[in-house]
Amino acid sequence: MKRYFLILAAILTVSCVRDNFEKVALEGDSIESKLVFAEENLVDGEMLVRFAESAIASVEAGASRSGGTRSGISDFDAVLESVGVVSFERLFPINQRYEERAREAGLHLWYHITFDGGAKMSDVARAFAQVGEVSVVESVNLIRSMAMPEIESAEGDTMLPMAETTTKAIFNDPDLHKQWHYINNGSAAYYSGAKAGADVNLDEAWPITAGDSRIIVAVCDDAVKYDHPDLAANMWVNPEEKNGKAGVDDDHNGYVDDIYGYNFCSMSPNLNFSGSDHGTHVAGTVAAVNNNGIGGCGVAGGTGKGDGVRIMSCQIFEGSKGTSDARSAKAFQYMADNGAVISQNSWGMMSKLTSDRAYTTNSAEFAAITYFVKNGGAMSGGCSALKGGLAIFAAGNEQFDYAVYPGAHRSLICVTAMSCDYTPAYYTNYGPGSNIAAPGGDYLQSYSDTGWSKATETSSIYSTTFVKGNYGYKQGTSMACPHVSGVAALGLARALALGKKYSVEEYQSILLTSVNDISRYCSGKKYSITNGGQLRDLDLTQYQGKMGVGYIDAFRVLMNVEGTPCVPIRVGVKQSVDLSEVLGGGVASLKILSVSVSAADKSKLKIDGDVTISATGRLSIKCNNEGSAIVTVKFVAGGNAVGSDTATGGMEVTKKFAILARGFASNGGWL
Amino acid sequence: MKKIFMFAVALLASVAMFSSCGSGESYSPKAAIVGCWQLQWSDANIDYADVYAEFNEDMTFTLYQKLQSPTFKHYTGNYLIANGVLSGEYSDGKSWGTSYNIVIDNDVMTLTSTTNSDDISVFNRCEPRSDVKVAVASVRSDEQDDEQRFF
C-alpha cells in the first residue's frame, strides 16, 4: 500500500472538486480557493504550486540546501514525501540576465512537482493546498498540436505544370508554383474552383520586402529540422552555445547547449524529431529559404541574400500526442529571454473553455505568455521595431463554433483557415475567440476533382517536411497560423527598414486592419466530412462574421506600416466615406465600439453633429471648416463582443487616422 | 495726342504682358501653368501630402496624389483658365471640388478657392517626376466595389 494513503485520508475534506474542464479558482479564503484544478485532460503525476511571496525566500533556501528536492517547509515536504516526489524544482529556470524581471513577473514563485502516479490527483492537489505557504495549486493539463491526420496521397501527386500556374516568378524556387497560398492565379491545377487572389498577396509584398535576419520567430511545436536544406540557412543559432563548450550553459541563460532552441519535453538541448514533421512544415511557411533554387518559399524567407527571418525551435511536442502546459509555459519564458519577437503557436488546450477568466486565473502558462508579450522583441535585444512579443495562435480544427484557448483570449491573435477559393476550410474552428483568417488548405477540394478516386493535396499547403521526402502538403489552422506569423514578420521587416517602432497593441491593430473581406464568400455549400469520414454538405452561411476580421493581406500590412492613409473630406457637404483602406476590407462587418474626434478638433473643423460609422462601414461626417483632425475608432476584431472574464470574444482594437477637410472633388481629387 | 500715345503705350504694354513666352513668365497664367508642379503643404496631423500635377498645353492635366499613404492615386482631366480663374473637370466626369483664383509668380503657383478664401494651395514648379507613374495604387480588385473610393 502506498505510504501517502494514510496522510491523505486525514486531510480529505468533504467538499468536492469541480470535475469539469474549467480550471477555476473559487472565491473565498479557503483551501478550495487555492485550487486551479481540472480533472479533464490531466497530466498524471505532475502538479504546479505557486508559493506566497512571503514564503519564497525560505523555499529557495530550502531547495538550495536540499539540492533541489525539498522546500524546507515541513508541512509541504511531508506532502512531497507522501506522494512519492520525484522532482521539485522551480518551473521557470533562472536566466541570470533577466532574473530581476522574472521575479517582478512572479515567475519565481512557481514550482513544478513530479511524483509517483496513482493517487487521486484532486486529493494530491488538496494536500498541497492545505499548506499555508502555498497560494495556488494548479493541475498540469494537456495541450494538443493542431496537426491533422496525414492524408495518403495518390502515387505521383498531381504535378502542376510550371507554365500553367506561375503568376510571377519572383523567386527561383521551383516549387513556388505549388504554393497558391502565397500567389494564387486561380489555376484549375490547384482545384477546379480555385480563385485568383485567394492568398496572402505576396506577389505585391515581396518586391517591397521578403524578410530581415534581425527578426526571430519562435516556432513552438515539434522540433524544427534545423538541417533541412530549405531551412538551415534561416535557422536561429545561439552563437555562444554553438561556439561554446558542450555541457556548459555558455550564455548563462539557464539552458545548456541550446544551439537552435530547446526540447522542453525532455528538458534537453536534443531536438527530437519523433516522426512528426508538423513543426518543420509550420517553420517552412514562416521562413523556408527563398530564391535558393530548391524547394518552395517561405513568407518571410528572404530574397536569397541571407535576409530571411530566423527560426527558433521551441520543442513542446514530441509527435502527435499531447503535451503539458508546463512545457509551453517554460517555452514562453525562453523565447522572450532569447530575443524572439514573434511566437508561432499551432496548438491549444485540449479542454473547452468559455471565458478568459477560466483560462487566465492563476495560470502559470498565461503568466508566461504575459511575460513574453511584455518582454519579447526590443525589450530583450530582439527586433527593435516591436516593444514586446507578438504571440499568434491557431483556432483549432474540430469544426467548433468557438476557438480554443490560449488563442481565444482577447489579447492574443487567433487564426482561422481559408481555402484556395476564399471559403472557410471545412475543418476550421470559427466564432468567438477567432480574430483573422489565412490560407490553411482544404484537401477535399482537390480530392473532389478526381471524383473521390485519388486523394490529392494540391489544394492544401505546401512546405518543408522530412517524414516522406523534403517537401509535402498539410492542411489545418496549424498551416494558416504561420501565414499570419510570417506576414507579421514581413511587416516588422519593413518597420525596421523605416525605423518605425510599435507597441504590441499598435502592431496588432495594424495586422487586424490589413485584411480583405471574407464574409462575402461565406455563402453556398461545400464538401465536408463527418468524424466517421462520411462526406456531407457544409452550409457556409454559418461562418459569416465568424472567421475574424477578414483574411490577411501582406501588401496591406506593408502599406499600413508605411502609414495610415489620410482620408480626404469635402468641406461643407455631408460625407459618407468608405473606410476599407483604413479599417480593412471587412469593414462592413465590423462591430464598431466608438468613433471619436476631440472637442478641439470638432470645433476647429466646425463638425456638424456626430461623427459616426454606418452599418456598412462608411464614415459619416460634415465639416464646415477646412483643416485636419484625428479620428479614433475602436472596434471588435472577431465577432460582436470583446472577450471578457465571463465570455470568450474578440480583441478590442484601436485605430487612429487623419482626415483632411478642404475643397476636394467628389472623387477625392485634390483640385 | 499725348493722351492717345500714352494709351497706346499702355495698350502695347498690356498686349506684351499677355502674350505667351514660355515657362518662367510671371504674369500669364495660361502660358505659365504649362509644366510640372509640386504641392507645398504641411500639417501637424498629416505625415505627408504628396500632390504632383502636370498641366499640358492641350488643356489636359494629370494629377498624382497621396495623402499620408504609400500609394498614389492617379487622375486626369481638362482644365480651363478664364479671367484669372482656373477650373476643370476630371476624365470620370466629376468636376473639380471648386474653382481657383490663380496667381503664378515666377515658379510659385497659388490657387485660392473661389468659394472659400481659406483654401489655399501653393505649388512649386518642378522637374517632371517619373517615380509617381510606377507607384500607382493597386489594391486588390476582388475586394473593392466599383463605387467611388471616397464619396
mmCIF file with all atom_site columns, C-alpha atoms in Angstrom, chain A residues 200 415-419 436-441 476 479-481 483-484 518 547 550-552:
data_model
loop_
_atom_site.group_PDB
_atom_site.id
_atom_site.type_symbol
_atom_site.label_atom_id
_atom_site.label_alt_id
_atom_site.label_comp_id
_atom_site.label_asym_id
_atom_site.label_entity_id
_atom_site.label_seq_id
_atom_site.pdbx_PDB_ins_code
_atom_site.Cartn_x
_atom_site.Cartn_y
_atom_site.Cartn_z
_atom_site.occupancy
_atom_site.B_iso_or_equiv
_atom_site.pdbx_formal_charge
_atom_site.auth_seq_id
_atom_site.auth_comp_id
_atom_site.auth_asym_id
_atom_site.auth_atom_id
_atom_site.pdbx_PDB_model_num
ATOM 1  C CA . VAL A 1 200 ? -1.707  36.326 -48.681 1.00 0.00 ? 200 VAL A CA 1
ATOM 2  C CA . VAL A 1 415 ? -6.191  32.341 -36.795 1.00 0.00 ? 415 VAL A CA 1
ATOM 3  C CA . THR A 1 416 ? -8.905  30.509 -38.755 1.00 0.00 ? 416 THR A CA 1
ATOM 4  C CA . ALA A 1 417 ? -8.286  28.654 -42.030 1.00 0.00 ? 417 ALA A CA 1
ATOM 5  C CA . MET A 1 418 ? -9.280  29.600 -45.571 1.00 0.00 ? 418 MET A CA 1
ATOM 6  C CA . SER A 1 419 ? -9.264  27.553 -48.796 1.00 0.00 ? 419 SER A CA 1
ATOM 7  C CA . ILE A 1 436 ? -8.311  36.677 -38.528 1.00 0.00 ? 436 ILE A CA 1
ATOM 8  C CA . ALA A 1 437 ? -8.198  34.175 -41.401 1.00 0.00 ? 437 ALA A CA 1
ATOM 9  C CA . ALA A 1 438 ? -5.347  32.913 -43.570 1.00 0.00 ? 438 ALA A CA 1
ATOM 10 C CA . PRO A 1 439 ? -4.827  30.080 -46.070 1.00 0.00 ? 439 PRO A CA 1
ATOM 11 C CA . GLY A 1 440 ? -4.837  26.706 -44.313 1.00 0.00 ? 440 GLY A CA 1
ATOM 12 C CA . GLY A 1 441 ? -5.705  24.412 -47.211 1.00 0.00 ? 441 GLY A CA 1
ATOM 13 C CA . GLY A 1 476 ? -5.060  22.851 -40.900 1.00 0.00 ? 476 GLY A CA 1
ATOM 14 C CA . MET A 1 479 ? -0.876  25.943 -41.512 1.00 0.00 ? 479 MET A CA 1
ATOM 15 C CA . ALA A 1 480 ? -2.963  29.104 -41.510 1.00 0.00 ? 480 ALA A CA 1
ATOM 16 C CA . CYS A 1 481 ? -1.321  30.353 -38.316 1.00 0.00 ? 481 CYS A CA 1
ATOM 17 C CA . HIS A 1 483 ? 0.981   32.549 -42.646 1.00 0.00 ? 483 HIS A CA 1
ATOM 18 C CA . VAL A 1 484 ? -0.020  35.232 -40.148 1.00 0.00 ? 484 VAL A CA 1
ATOM 19 C CA . ILE A 1 518 ? -14.035 37.064 -46.305 1.00 0.00 ? 518 ILE A CA 1
ATOM 20 C CA . MET A 1 547 ? -13.878 33.917 -39.379 1.00 0.00 ? 547 MET A CA 1
ATOM 21 C CA . GLY A 1 550 ? -11.067 39.030 -42.869 1.00 0.00 ? 550 GLY A CA 1
ATOM 22 C CA . TYR A 1 551 ? -8.141  37.234 -44.490 1.00 0.00 ? 551 TYR A CA 1
ATOM 23 C CA . ILE A 1 552 ? -4.709  38.747 -44.058 1.00 0.00 ? 552 ILE A CA 1
#
